[in-house]
XYZ file of C-alpha atoms in Angstrom:
744
model
C -28.471 40.364 -28.451
C -26.448 38.819 -31.259
C -26.291 39.586 -34.980
C -25.283 37.317 -37.866
C -25.091 38.019 -41.605
C -25.746 35.386 -44.276
C -26.519 35.682 -48.004
C -27.365 39.367 -48.059
C -29.710 38.895 -45.106
C -29.062 40.181 -41.606
C -30.498 38.047 -38.808
C -30.776 39.547 -35.340
C -31.554 37.262 -32.411
C -33.260 39.135 -29.575
C -33.511 38.306 -25.858
C -31.107 35.397 -26.009
C -33.256 33.273 -28.308
C -37.009 33.720 -27.669
C -37.407 35.214 -31.139
C -35.421 36.582 -34.053
C -36.066 38.737 -37.096
C -34.594 38.864 -40.566
C -34.107 41.790 -42.929
C -32.846 41.390 -46.515
C -30.787 44.446 -47.540
C -30.764 43.493 -51.240
C -34.555 43.396 -51.260
C -34.688 46.833 -49.603
C -32.296 48.320 -52.173
C -34.247 46.881 -55.115
C -37.600 48.029 -53.699
C -36.394 51.566 -53.127
C -34.587 51.786 -56.475
C -37.679 50.639 -58.350
C -39.856 53.077 -56.392
C -37.557 55.961 -57.365
C -37.530 55.020 -61.068
C -41.293 54.527 -61.128
C -41.808 57.876 -59.400
C -39.928 59.645 -62.202
C -42.097 57.801 -64.715
C -45.237 59.078 -62.947
C -43.902 62.647 -63.042
C -43.268 62.230 -66.758
C -46.849 61.003 -67.177
C -48.230 64.113 -65.472
C -46.046 66.277 -67.720
C -47.575 64.533 -70.741
C -51.062 65.068 -69.326
C -50.330 68.777 -68.873
C -49.226 69.108 -72.493
C -52.388 67.410 -73.734
C -54.648 69.559 -71.589
C -52.968 72.761 -72.787
C -53.312 71.670 -76.402
C -56.896 70.414 -76.202
C -59.116 72.021 -78.847
C -62.599 71.512 -77.404
C -64.374 71.381 -74.107
C -65.275 67.675 -74.459
C -61.676 66.662 -75.199
C -60.471 68.798 -72.284
C -63.068 67.202 -70.011
C -62.130 63.631 -71.045
C -58.423 64.317 -70.582
C -59.121 65.967 -67.233
C -61.010 62.866 -65.997
C -58.118 60.654 -67.101
C -55.725 62.986 -65.233
C -57.837 62.715 -62.054
C -57.788 58.923 -62.397
C -54.013 58.870 -62.794
C -53.504 61.195 -59.808
C -55.502 58.809 -57.612
C -53.654 55.782 -59.019
C -50.342 57.538 -58.318
C -51.414 58.357 -54.754
C -52.453 54.759 -54.068
C -49.216 53.485 -55.634
C -47.240 55.853 -53.411
C -49.002 54.649 -50.260
C -48.490 50.977 -51.078
C -44.734 51.582 -51.481
C -44.674 52.392 -47.753
C -45.176 48.677 -47.054
C -42.077 47.860 -49.120
C -39.573 50.228 -47.534
C -38.504 47.996 -44.627
C -40.064 44.499 -44.619
C -38.868 41.983 -42.051
C -39.804 38.445 -41.063
C -39.816 36.977 -37.562
C -39.301 33.581 -35.982
C -40.174 32.648 -32.413
C -38.967 29.749 -30.239
C -41.726 28.740 -27.796
C -39.804 25.657 -26.731
C -37.402 27.972 -24.847
C -40.132 29.727 -22.845
C -39.657 27.784 -19.605
C -36.136 29.100 -19.306
C -37.328 32.711 -19.433
C -40.648 32.463 -17.612
C -39.611 30.094 -14.823
C -42.635 28.042 -15.834
C -45.027 30.874 -14.902
C -47.345 32.119 -17.617
C -49.636 35.159 -17.416
C -53.387 34.577 -17.389
C -55.177 34.724 -20.730
C -58.684 36.042 -21.463
C -60.109 35.002 -24.835
C -62.901 37.025 -26.457
C -65.140 35.409 -29.097
C -67.852 37.557 -30.685
C -71.028 36.427 -32.427
C -74.268 38.247 -33.190
C -76.763 36.153 -35.175
C -77.350 32.388 -34.811
C -78.786 32.194 -38.335
C -75.885 33.918 -40.098
C -73.214 32.653 -37.687
C -74.266 29.089 -36.774
C -73.771 28.422 -33.032
C -72.073 25.104 -33.828
C -69.278 27.008 -35.613
C -68.875 29.318 -32.626
C -68.764 26.288 -30.307
C -65.998 24.717 -32.415
C -63.976 27.932 -32.182
C -64.393 28.073 -28.400
C -63.479 24.403 -27.895
C -60.331 24.824 -30.002
C -58.990 27.592 -27.703
C -60.197 25.990 -24.477
C -57.888 23.085 -25.382
C -54.741 25.241 -25.728
C -51.426 23.853 -24.442
C -51.588 26.376 -21.628
C -52.298 26.084 -17.900
C -56.091 25.623 -17.783
C -56.421 27.635 -14.598
C -54.960 30.607 -16.520
C -57.468 30.443 -19.415
C -60.866 32.172 -19.498
C -63.074 32.080 -22.589
C -65.715 34.807 -22.916
C -68.383 34.454 -25.596
C -70.143 37.688 -26.507
C -73.538 37.058 -28.081
C -74.614 40.464 -29.360
C -77.843 38.985 -30.645
C -78.848 37.865 -27.163
C -80.018 34.499 -28.473
C -81.102 31.616 -26.266
C -79.966 29.343 -29.103
C -76.355 30.438 -28.642
C -76.513 30.025 -24.865
C -77.945 26.521 -25.290
C -75.131 25.645 -27.710
C -72.536 26.650 -25.125
C -74.265 24.730 -22.367
C -73.844 21.685 -24.602
C -70.233 22.678 -25.367
C -69.390 22.887 -21.650
C -70.552 19.274 -21.183
C -68.620 18.038 -24.223
C -65.463 19.912 -23.172
C -65.228 17.704 -20.078
C -64.347 14.844 -22.440
C -62.769 16.725 -25.349
C -60.021 18.573 -23.458
C -58.454 15.500 -21.808
C -58.791 13.585 -25.112
C -56.722 16.276 -26.877
C -54.196 16.476 -24.045
C -53.620 12.742 -23.655
C -53.444 12.016 -27.391
C -51.379 15.130 -28.231
C -53.934 16.204 -30.822
C -52.850 19.166 -32.948
C -56.206 19.994 -34.573
C -58.244 20.807 -31.485
C -61.296 22.092 -33.290
C -63.597 19.029 -33.143
C -65.145 19.588 -36.569
C -61.732 20.016 -38.209
C -60.346 16.980 -36.388
C -63.179 14.643 -37.354
C -63.157 15.954 -40.934
C -59.470 15.086 -41.325
C -57.618 11.769 -41.223
C -57.746 10.717 -37.594
C -56.755 7.454 -35.938
C -59.647 5.017 -35.697
C -60.013 3.407 -32.268
C -62.683 2.864 -29.666
C -61.825 6.015 -27.719
C -61.944 8.179 -30.841
C -65.260 6.667 -31.907
C -66.697 7.327 -28.458
C -65.642 11.003 -28.592
C -66.920 11.341 -32.143
C -70.308 9.948 -31.123
C -70.467 12.512 -28.284
C -69.647 15.277 -30.749
C -72.282 14.119 -33.225
C -74.880 13.989 -30.437
C -73.983 17.532 -29.357
C -74.066 18.690 -32.976
C -77.501 17.159 -33.551
C -78.965 18.732 -30.417
C -77.606 22.186 -31.293
C -78.751 22.035 -34.919
C -82.202 20.777 -33.917
C -82.673 23.657 -31.491
C -81.544 26.197 -34.106
C -83.920 24.673 -36.658
C -86.830 24.897 -34.185
C -85.869 28.477 -33.299
C -86.295 27.992 -29.543
C -85.084 25.859 -26.646
C -87.990 23.592 -25.867
C -88.550 21.789 -22.583
C -87.284 18.392 -23.792
C -83.838 19.917 -24.444
C -83.418 21.340 -20.923
C -81.550 18.959 -18.627
C -81.786 20.476 -15.171
C -83.298 23.207 -13.049
C -80.248 25.479 -13.367
C -80.618 25.568 -17.156
C -84.385 26.092 -16.901
C -83.884 29.109 -14.631
C -81.303 30.622 -16.998
C -83.738 30.574 -19.928
C -86.821 31.595 -17.956
C -85.037 34.472 -16.218
C -84.052 36.394 -19.343
C -86.073 35.280 -22.371
C -89.448 36.620 -21.328
C -92.108 38.805 -22.965
C -90.619 42.003 -24.390
C -87.163 40.518 -24.897
C -85.676 41.436 -28.310
C -82.148 41.416 -29.676
C -82.105 45.228 -29.478
C -83.845 45.593 -26.127
C -82.862 43.262 -23.293
C -80.951 43.218 -19.967
C -77.366 42.065 -19.468
C -76.994 38.285 -19.494
C -73.949 36.757 -17.814
C -73.910 33.000 -17.424
C -70.902 31.148 -16.006
C -70.860 27.758 -17.734
C -67.519 26.486 -16.412
C -65.532 27.773 -13.448
C -61.832 27.142 -13.057
C -60.983 25.572 -9.705
C -64.487 24.189 -9.343
C -65.337 22.231 -12.488
C -63.272 19.168 -13.437
C -62.882 17.052 -16.547
C -63.278 13.256 -16.514
C -59.615 12.790 -15.538
C -59.879 15.109 -12.534
C -57.998 18.001 -14.135
C -59.331 21.525 -13.824
C -61.288 23.258 -16.568
C -60.871 26.768 -17.995
C -63.476 29.417 -17.267
C -66.257 29.604 -19.843
C -68.569 32.627 -19.619
C -71.490 33.610 -21.842
C -72.209 37.344 -22.098
C -74.835 39.394 -23.856
C -74.494 43.076 -22.988
C -77.562 45.088 -22.113
C -79.242 46.833 -25.019
C -81.859 49.537 -25.211
C -83.613 51.138 -28.169
C -82.501 54.565 -26.928
C -78.823 53.701 -26.327
C -76.023 53.450 -28.913
C -74.868 49.923 -29.743
C -71.510 50.620 -31.458
C -71.769 47.161 -32.986
C -68.663 44.979 -32.531
C -66.524 47.615 -30.791
C -69.233 48.072 -28.166
C -69.426 44.321 -27.616
C -65.639 44.125 -27.228
C -65.596 46.968 -24.701
C -68.284 45.218 -22.691
C -66.131 42.076 -22.777
C -63.096 44.099 -21.735
C -64.904 45.447 -18.668
C -66.690 42.224 -17.667
C -63.484 40.201 -18.001
C -61.682 42.884 -15.970
C -64.155 42.367 -13.128
C -64.146 38.566 -13.291
C -60.567 37.538 -14.197
C -58.574 40.605 -15.388
C -55.940 38.610 -17.300
C -53.040 40.785 -18.536
C -53.176 39.165 -22.001
C -56.303 39.179 -24.195
C -56.960 37.241 -27.408
C -59.723 38.466 -29.745
C -61.268 36.011 -32.200
C -64.006 36.041 -34.791
C -66.616 33.376 -34.155
C -65.569 31.331 -37.214
C -61.781 31.621 -36.731
C -60.797 28.458 -34.867
C -57.371 27.708 -33.430
C -55.230 25.474 -35.626
C -52.174 25.266 -33.352
C -52.362 24.648 -29.573
C -48.979 26.325 -29.016
C -50.167 29.711 -30.339
C -50.370 31.538 -26.948
C -46.790 30.542 -26.214
C -45.676 31.979 -29.535
C -47.270 35.288 -28.567
C -45.518 35.150 -25.182
C -42.145 34.976 -26.967
C -42.740 38.671 -27.703
C -44.670 39.772 -24.615
C -41.950 38.389 -22.304
C -39.162 40.142 -24.201
C -38.060 43.047 -22.002
C -36.748 45.023 -24.999
C -40.238 45.046 -26.551
C -42.302 45.093 -23.363
C -42.495 48.825 -22.535
C -44.632 49.684 -25.579
C -45.710 46.411 -27.220
C -49.513 46.567 -27.462
C -50.362 43.483 -29.487
C -49.128 40.495 -31.469
C -51.090 40.017 -34.678
C -51.360 36.645 -36.434
C -52.450 36.573 -40.092
C -55.962 35.615 -41.091
C -55.799 32.373 -43.020
C -58.672 30.310 -44.307
C -59.708 26.716 -44.831
C -61.921 25.625 -47.696
C -60.473 28.012 -50.304
C -60.881 26.638 -53.805
C -57.682 25.949 -55.745
C -57.522 29.298 -57.524
C -59.270 31.433 -54.848
C -61.694 32.978 -57.357
C -62.823 35.751 -54.979
C -59.355 36.714 -53.750
C -60.532 35.866 -50.232
C -57.005 35.110 -49.110
C -56.385 38.885 -49.217
C -52.681 38.216 -49.297
C -51.757 41.880 -49.322
C -53.916 42.798 -46.330
C -53.156 39.741 -44.200
C -49.656 38.644 -45.279
C -47.365 40.880 -47.346
C -48.387 44.317 -46.036
C -48.053 43.340 -42.334
C -44.501 42.141 -43.070
C -43.744 45.628 -44.389
C -45.394 47.372 -41.432
C -43.484 45.131 -39.004
C -40.281 46.874 -40.037
C -41.836 50.200 -38.984
C -44.156 50.356 -35.943
C -45.835 47.017 -36.507
C -48.865 45.606 -38.341
C -52.409 46.924 -38.122
C -55.020 45.080 -36.059
C -57.276 43.000 -38.343
C -60.003 42.115 -35.844
C -59.154 38.498 -35.081
C -56.171 36.336 -34.174
C -54.643 39.122 -32.106
C -53.123 38.946 -28.597
C -53.308 42.244 -26.709
C -51.680 43.538 -23.572
C -54.656 44.706 -21.484
C -52.713 47.767 -20.373
C -52.728 49.045 -23.995
C -56.463 49.812 -23.744
C -55.917 52.307 -20.924
C -53.896 55.121 -22.464
C -50.505 55.487 -24.088
C -47.395 53.750 -22.698
C -46.511 56.672 -20.447
C -49.947 58.122 -19.611
C -52.473 55.897 -17.851
C -56.193 56.648 -18.333
C -57.892 55.780 -15.066
C -61.148 53.827 -15.427
C -64.169 54.740 -13.290
C -63.742 51.967 -10.728
C -60.532 50.412 -9.339
C -61.690 46.895 -10.310
C -61.097 47.820 -13.957
C -57.465 48.821 -13.455
C -55.250 46.496 -15.581
C -53.133 45.548 -12.554
C -56.121 44.837 -10.301
C -55.832 41.412 -8.673
C -59.151 39.514 -8.681
C -59.257 37.452 -5.490
C -62.896 36.381 -5.393
C -64.507 33.514 -7.376
C -66.125 34.582 -10.635
C -69.545 33.485 -9.354
C -69.335 35.487 -6.126
C -72.412 37.676 -5.761
C -70.492 40.971 -5.670
C -68.463 39.947 -8.758
C -71.550 39.088 -10.793
C -73.359 42.218 -9.625
C -70.462 44.452 -10.680
C -70.091 42.567 -13.991
C -73.758 43.251 -14.784
C -73.218 46.893 -13.911
C -70.291 47.399 -16.302
C -72.146 45.634 -19.148
C -75.184 47.919 -18.907
C -76.048 50.002 -21.966
C -75.666 53.307 -20.099
C -72.382 52.539 -18.354
C -70.237 54.338 -20.963
C -72.260 57.570 -20.898
C -69.964 60.582 -20.477
C -66.914 58.345 -20.102
C -63.654 57.842 -22.015
C -64.679 54.394 -23.267
C -64.356 54.257 -27.040
C -62.390 57.501 -27.242
C -59.380 57.171 -24.930
C -59.965 53.717 -23.462
C -60.831 50.356 -24.919
C -61.727 49.580 -28.527
C -62.340 52.824 -30.376
C -65.650 54.068 -31.760
C -65.979 56.189 -34.858
C -65.688 53.655 -37.661
C -67.473 50.521 -38.853
C -64.005 48.916 -39.131
C -63.296 49.119 -35.406
C -60.298 46.791 -35.729
C -58.402 48.995 -38.195
C -59.329 52.153 -36.276
C -58.391 50.735 -32.862
C -54.978 49.519 -34.041
C -54.352 52.829 -35.776
C -55.213 54.902 -32.708
C -53.108 52.699 -30.421
C -50.084 53.153 -32.661
C -50.710 56.889 -32.853
C -50.491 56.892 -29.043
C -47.018 55.350 -29.162
C -47.815 51.640 -28.927
C -46.107 49.145 -31.232
C -47.079 45.735 -32.519
C -45.520 42.560 -33.903
C -46.496 40.309 -36.814
C -46.262 36.613 -35.958
C -46.628 34.342 -38.980
C -45.647 30.752 -38.102
C -45.412 28.086 -40.783
C -48.447 26.253 -39.434
C -51.449 28.611 -39.519
C -52.341 29.678 -35.984
C -56.006 30.229 -36.908
C -58.233 29.156 -39.774
C -61.539 30.738 -40.717
C -64.405 30.523 -43.184
C -64.631 32.484 -46.427
C -67.746 33.784 -48.181
C -68.573 31.593 -51.185
C -70.812 33.965 -53.140
C -69.720 37.131 -54.898
C -72.564 39.092 -53.311
C -71.325 38.233 -49.802
C -67.774 39.170 -50.809
C -68.643 42.606 -52.197
C -71.171 43.332 -49.423
C -68.507 42.686 -46.795
C -66.066 44.911 -48.670
C -68.694 47.651 -48.983
C -69.063 47.751 -45.182
C -65.284 47.995 -44.854
C -65.245 50.828 -47.400
C -67.684 52.941 -45.402
C -65.709 52.413 -42.194
C -62.354 53.175 -43.817
C -63.591 56.448 -45.309
C -64.949 57.405 -41.869
C -61.333 57.331 -40.679
C -59.756 58.802 -43.811
C -61.911 61.951 -43.690
C -62.025 62.356 -39.908
C -59.921 64.606 -37.695
C -57.752 61.524 -37.113
C -56.969 61.094 -40.815
C -53.635 59.318 -41.412
C -52.608 62.125 -43.788
C -52.760 64.723 -41.016
C -53.062 63.317 -37.498
C -51.258 60.104 -38.486
C -48.264 61.850 -40.052
C -47.812 63.963 -36.903
C -48.197 60.979 -34.566
C -46.303 58.142 -36.272
C -44.242 59.617 -39.105
C -44.685 59.886 -42.872
C -44.043 56.293 -43.990
C -46.079 54.528 -41.288
C -48.952 56.995 -41.677
C -49.060 56.296 -45.404
C -49.426 52.579 -44.704
C -52.609 53.416 -42.814
C -53.590 55.972 -45.480
C -53.474 53.212 -48.095
C -56.252 51.422 -46.224
C -58.181 54.518 -45.196
C -58.515 55.603 -48.829
C -58.911 52.118 -50.287
C -62.426 52.933 -51.582
C -61.195 55.757 -53.824
C -59.820 53.021 -56.101
C -63.418 53.122 -57.371
C -62.828 56.460 -59.126
C -60.004 55.451 -61.529
C -61.357 51.910 -61.981
C -64.827 53.201 -62.887
C -63.494 55.888 -65.205
C -61.083 53.503 -66.940
C -63.915 50.973 -67.272
C -66.046 53.380 -69.339
C -64.227 56.413 -70.813
C -61.653 54.630 -73.035
C -64.417 52.301 -74.219
C -66.927 55.058 -75.054
C -64.260 56.960 -76.979
C -63.209 53.718 -78.688
C -66.807 53.093 -79.807
C -66.770 56.552 -81.415
C -63.260 56.215 -82.891
C -61.749 58.983 -80.750
C -58.106 58.369 -79.675
C -57.170 59.651 -76.211
C -53.803 57.924 -75.619
C -50.466 58.119 -77.476
C -50.038 56.174 -80.705
C -47.806 53.100 -80.779
C -45.358 55.106 -82.913
C -45.249 57.895 -80.293
C -42.342 57.629 -77.769
C -44.815 58.445 -74.972
C -46.444 55.058 -75.705
C -43.530 53.259 -74.029
C -44.105 55.240 -70.836
C -47.603 53.712 -70.585
C -46.153 50.262 -71.242
C -43.596 50.700 -68.450
C -46.168 52.023 -65.978
C -48.550 49.126 -66.648
C -45.944 46.358 -66.616
C -44.094 47.898 -63.659
C -47.168 48.109 -61.408
C -48.586 44.719 -62.327
C -45.169 43.052 -62.401
C -44.231 44.279 -58.919
C -47.627 43.265 -57.542
C -47.259 39.787 -59.055
C -43.723 39.343 -57.676
C -44.783 40.392 -54.157
C -47.790 38.049 -54.309
C -45.722 35.092 -55.563
C -43.009 35.707 -52.960
C -45.612 35.035 -50.232
C -46.182 31.458 -51.444
C -48.766 32.570 -53.980
C -49.543 31.022 -57.361
C -49.974 32.732 -60.707
C -53.650 31.721 -60.974
C -54.397 33.064 -57.504
C -52.643 36.306 -58.360
C -54.735 36.648 -61.527
C -57.946 36.173 -59.538
C -56.686 38.572 -56.872
C -56.166 41.374 -59.415
C -59.498 40.552 -61.086
C -61.393 40.816 -57.807
C -59.582 44.126 -57.203
C -61.252 45.491 -60.354
C -64.594 43.948 -59.387
C -64.403 45.545 -55.933
C -63.641 48.885 -57.558
C -66.869 48.775 -59.571
C -69.003 47.370 -56.760
C -68.069 47.530 -53.081
C -65.621 50.449 -53.278
C -67.955 52.515 -55.458
C -71.141 51.783 -53.522
C -69.317 52.068 -50.199
C -68.162 55.546 -51.220
C -71.703 56.479 -52.228
C -73.056 55.167 -48.912
C -70.426 57.132 -46.979
C -71.366 60.345 -48.820
C -75.128 59.840 -48.331
C -74.572 59.000 -44.674
C -72.759 62.282 -44.120
C -75.484 64.136 -45.961
C -77.916 62.835 -43.372
C -79.630 60.341 -45.661
C -80.629 56.832 -44.531
C -77.996 54.134 -45.008
C -77.925 50.385 -44.707
C -75.567 50.364 -41.705
C -73.832 47.360 -40.225
C -74.609 43.938 -41.712
C -73.146 40.534 -40.991
C -71.600 38.289 -43.605
C -73.432 34.991 -43.622
C -71.353 31.980 -42.534
C -74.066 29.517 -43.614
C -72.939 27.340 -46.534
C -75.478 26.197 -49.142
C -74.559 22.793 -50.620
C -75.107 23.825 -54.259
C -73.222 27.069 -53.731
C -70.366 25.169 -52.100
C -70.182 22.750 -55.023
C -70.049 25.557 -57.586
C -67.472 27.444 -55.519
C -65.097 24.474 -55.403
C -65.518 24.074 -59.152
C -64.280 27.657 -59.564
C -67.656 28.995 -60.760
C -68.669 32.532 -59.803
C -71.838 32.863 -57.731
C -74.131 35.792 -58.563
C -77.731 34.659 -58.082
C -79.269 37.845 -56.661
C -80.445 41.102 -58.201
C -78.121 43.799 -56.887
C -77.272 47.354 -58.030
C -73.625 46.387 -57.633
C -74.062 43.605 -60.203
C -75.804 46.034 -62.578
C -72.699 48.244 -62.518
C -70.441 45.236 -63.026
C -72.481 43.812 -65.910
C -72.714 47.227 -67.591
C -68.920 47.571 -67.568
C -68.492 44.007 -68.876
C -70.907 44.567 -71.783
C -69.560 47.959 -72.866
C -65.958 46.688 -72.881
C -66.908 43.669 -75.003
C -68.908 45.762 -77.472
C -66.151 48.400 -77.742
C -63.421 45.801 -78.292
C -65.364 43.868 -80.947
C -66.465 47.026 -82.814
C -62.924 48.457 -82.847
C -61.569 45.111 -84.053
C -64.129 45.044 -86.874
C -63.347 48.652 -87.831
C -59.628 47.906 -88.008
C -60.163 44.867 -90.227
C -62.411 46.948 -92.506
C -59.780 49.687 -92.632
C -62.007 52.312 -91.025
C -59.666 52.773 -88.043
C -55.928 52.578 -87.383
C -54.606 50.193 -84.724
C -51.682 52.569 -84.189
C -53.901 55.266 -82.700
C -56.334 53.096 -80.752
C -54.038 50.358 -79.449
C -54.037 51.414 -75.769
C -57.816 51.792 -75.699
C -58.223 48.382 -77.364
C -55.753 46.876 -74.927
C -57.676 48.254 -71.914
C -60.993 46.975 -73.305
C -59.477 43.585 -74.158
C -57.859 43.282 -70.743
C -61.200 43.959 -69.075
C -62.933 41.460 -71.379
C -60.501 38.706 -70.385
C -61.117 39.488 -66.725
C -64.894 39.458 -67.295
C -65.102 35.970 -68.829
C -66.881 34.543 -65.720
C -69.433 37.374 -66.003
C -70.213 36.628 -69.654
C -70.539 32.959 -68.785
C -72.970 33.811 -65.955
C -75.032 35.997 -68.298
C -75.365 33.671 -71.286
C -74.144 30.117 -70.759
C -75.367 29.110 -67.306
C -78.761 27.961 -66.093
C -78.022 27.258 -62.404
C -79.231 29.383 -59.479
C -75.895 31.187 -59.303
C -76.123 32.671 -62.810
C -76.424 36.407 -63.415
C -80.127 37.262 -63.040
C -81.775 38.031 -66.395
C -83.132 41.265 -64.944
C -79.587 42.489 -64.253
C -78.469 41.625 -67.809
C -81.440 43.451 -69.375
C -80.986 46.581 -67.245
C -77.233 46.624 -67.952
C -77.749 46.264 -71.713
C -80.241 49.140 -71.622
C -77.738 51.313 -69.701
C -74.995 50.558 -72.242
C -77.292 51.781 -75.002
C -78.079 54.989 -73.117
C -74.384 55.653 -72.424
C -73.422 55.110 -76.066
C -76.186 57.355 -77.411
C -75.542 60.094 -74.840
C -71.788 60.113 -75.464
C -72.180 60.086 -79.251
C -74.647 62.992 -79.028
C -72.214 64.904 -76.818
C -69.408 64.437 -79.329
C -71.561 65.554 -82.271
C -72.848 68.590 -80.395
C -69.340 70.001 -80.075
């Protein structure tokens, strides 16, 4: 190990050069100094709140001030937790070109898990492109096995992968011989590629495969004229029979390519390609994605049992064929090896519009926060683009949880072909719906159950057990995925996350209790920031309505501009937003993207966070809830056009949009009325400035909402029904609040 210091940054090179990391002491000092100063400002704010509460002269004023205090306590708590990410950030660099020296040319086997669940929301062609991109890795093909979990049990998905297996015979050698970097066929043919006869031939094959897959999906079934041989006919006729449904069907395991047996057109071997749909029964728990991943973990253990596992979302294709070698730069490091559970790559996306109007980049979650966690115990698992050590799923680094059968032991050596009868029989057994009954799967082994966000919860529990992780963020994105292009899809996805996060935050494994004991105060508060994400809804909702309702009635609730306490509010606002902007910009962000990121934060607070919190509460009261829902990956042409023009997409009647529109209207009305009153001399700007500023700030952020209500006529406009209901609710709120004030 060697250490060098340059320009207030210490660089430590580990393991003789496979990777290095960099820490900037000046940045640490500034972060911690600012946090200390801001903390004193928060304490001063609470002192001011206490004085106001003690001096309040009526119940209604006490109640309003108390709600503002609750909001500020929650804001302070969330600010405190986010500072945990800024206590010890570090950045890493890996050197895959040096791997041969350290591995003697021998690489561990790699199992790749790709999950899909609905061919109509997650088009099979997209899943096929993801699979082909990782099958073509610059990695020994005999070491690669790709497992596709189809939790919808759809014959359409199986047909798509039968077609993909045939195309891969040509695609893999084409990528290898031409040193192609973009090995996702759709991405390659959508970019600037070299025009020649070979490329045109491959493109024609891809277009033919694409047409066949899309035609079958459009028809909704695999008809006889699309079946090529008896083996395919038997596969479809064996499983998709009367009584088969997506929630009630047997295990389906179909080996589409077998390493050592199947060859490409140049005579080279092919990676394993296996289709899996776990058994489902109406009377057995499904556990959604975590259950599918555990079935993959067991089936892959029986068939190949690779020591390294990559998990991928179905739309997150590989953008760099050297990615597995980058992960190995950490897994092969003996100083990290004893307790390194996983290497997490950031989620990055293609097709974002220039200003990222929905904040889909999630720069904090996927980029800046993992850098901060990497200086502690490592980043959280985000569900995709993550390389795991299989051993990590079987207990903590020092205590091994023994699975039920020896074939599932992480060090078990599979010596039989994957299509051997006993292998397939055992694989079907471990993918049955009742296999986990009265076992440690989901609690002490495998991906963890207990939350809709199984990725966050699994990473959290692994780190509580003593495992560590690494954040690998190369300059070229390792993976690229799709983003939702309608606001309804964005907030619906976030609502599902909110329910799952609260399930962790208020469980016996809460980061504030169990986490602090298991991983220390600072690291636990990183996880607490996510676990209690949805409670942002409380201060955002209160600040979206209370200052505005009091402003409409001419009641001041904040210090005057001439009051010294006014400058405390200025510092707190500028300090929080300024730091957030600087962190965002430091991660190659732009000012416009930051503005949209903070706007979508407020929108989420009034929609997904609020309704996710309500759904969590009703769920725990035993009331019916919506449950797990997929985000659609299907792109409508008109929606796509509006998205790339930077136009918000509403288009559907949703309670979440009613809340959003109500807040937008009441802020506009309050701001305009207060402005008119000041010009007429009925009110003083000195006493109402902060309330006017809050209302005006919200109005500026809501400009796309006003446009969608009044100026647009396209299908993505705000539905008239939502606007009418919201206007009616504003009237009720104003009348009720005015009556309350007069009654006291």
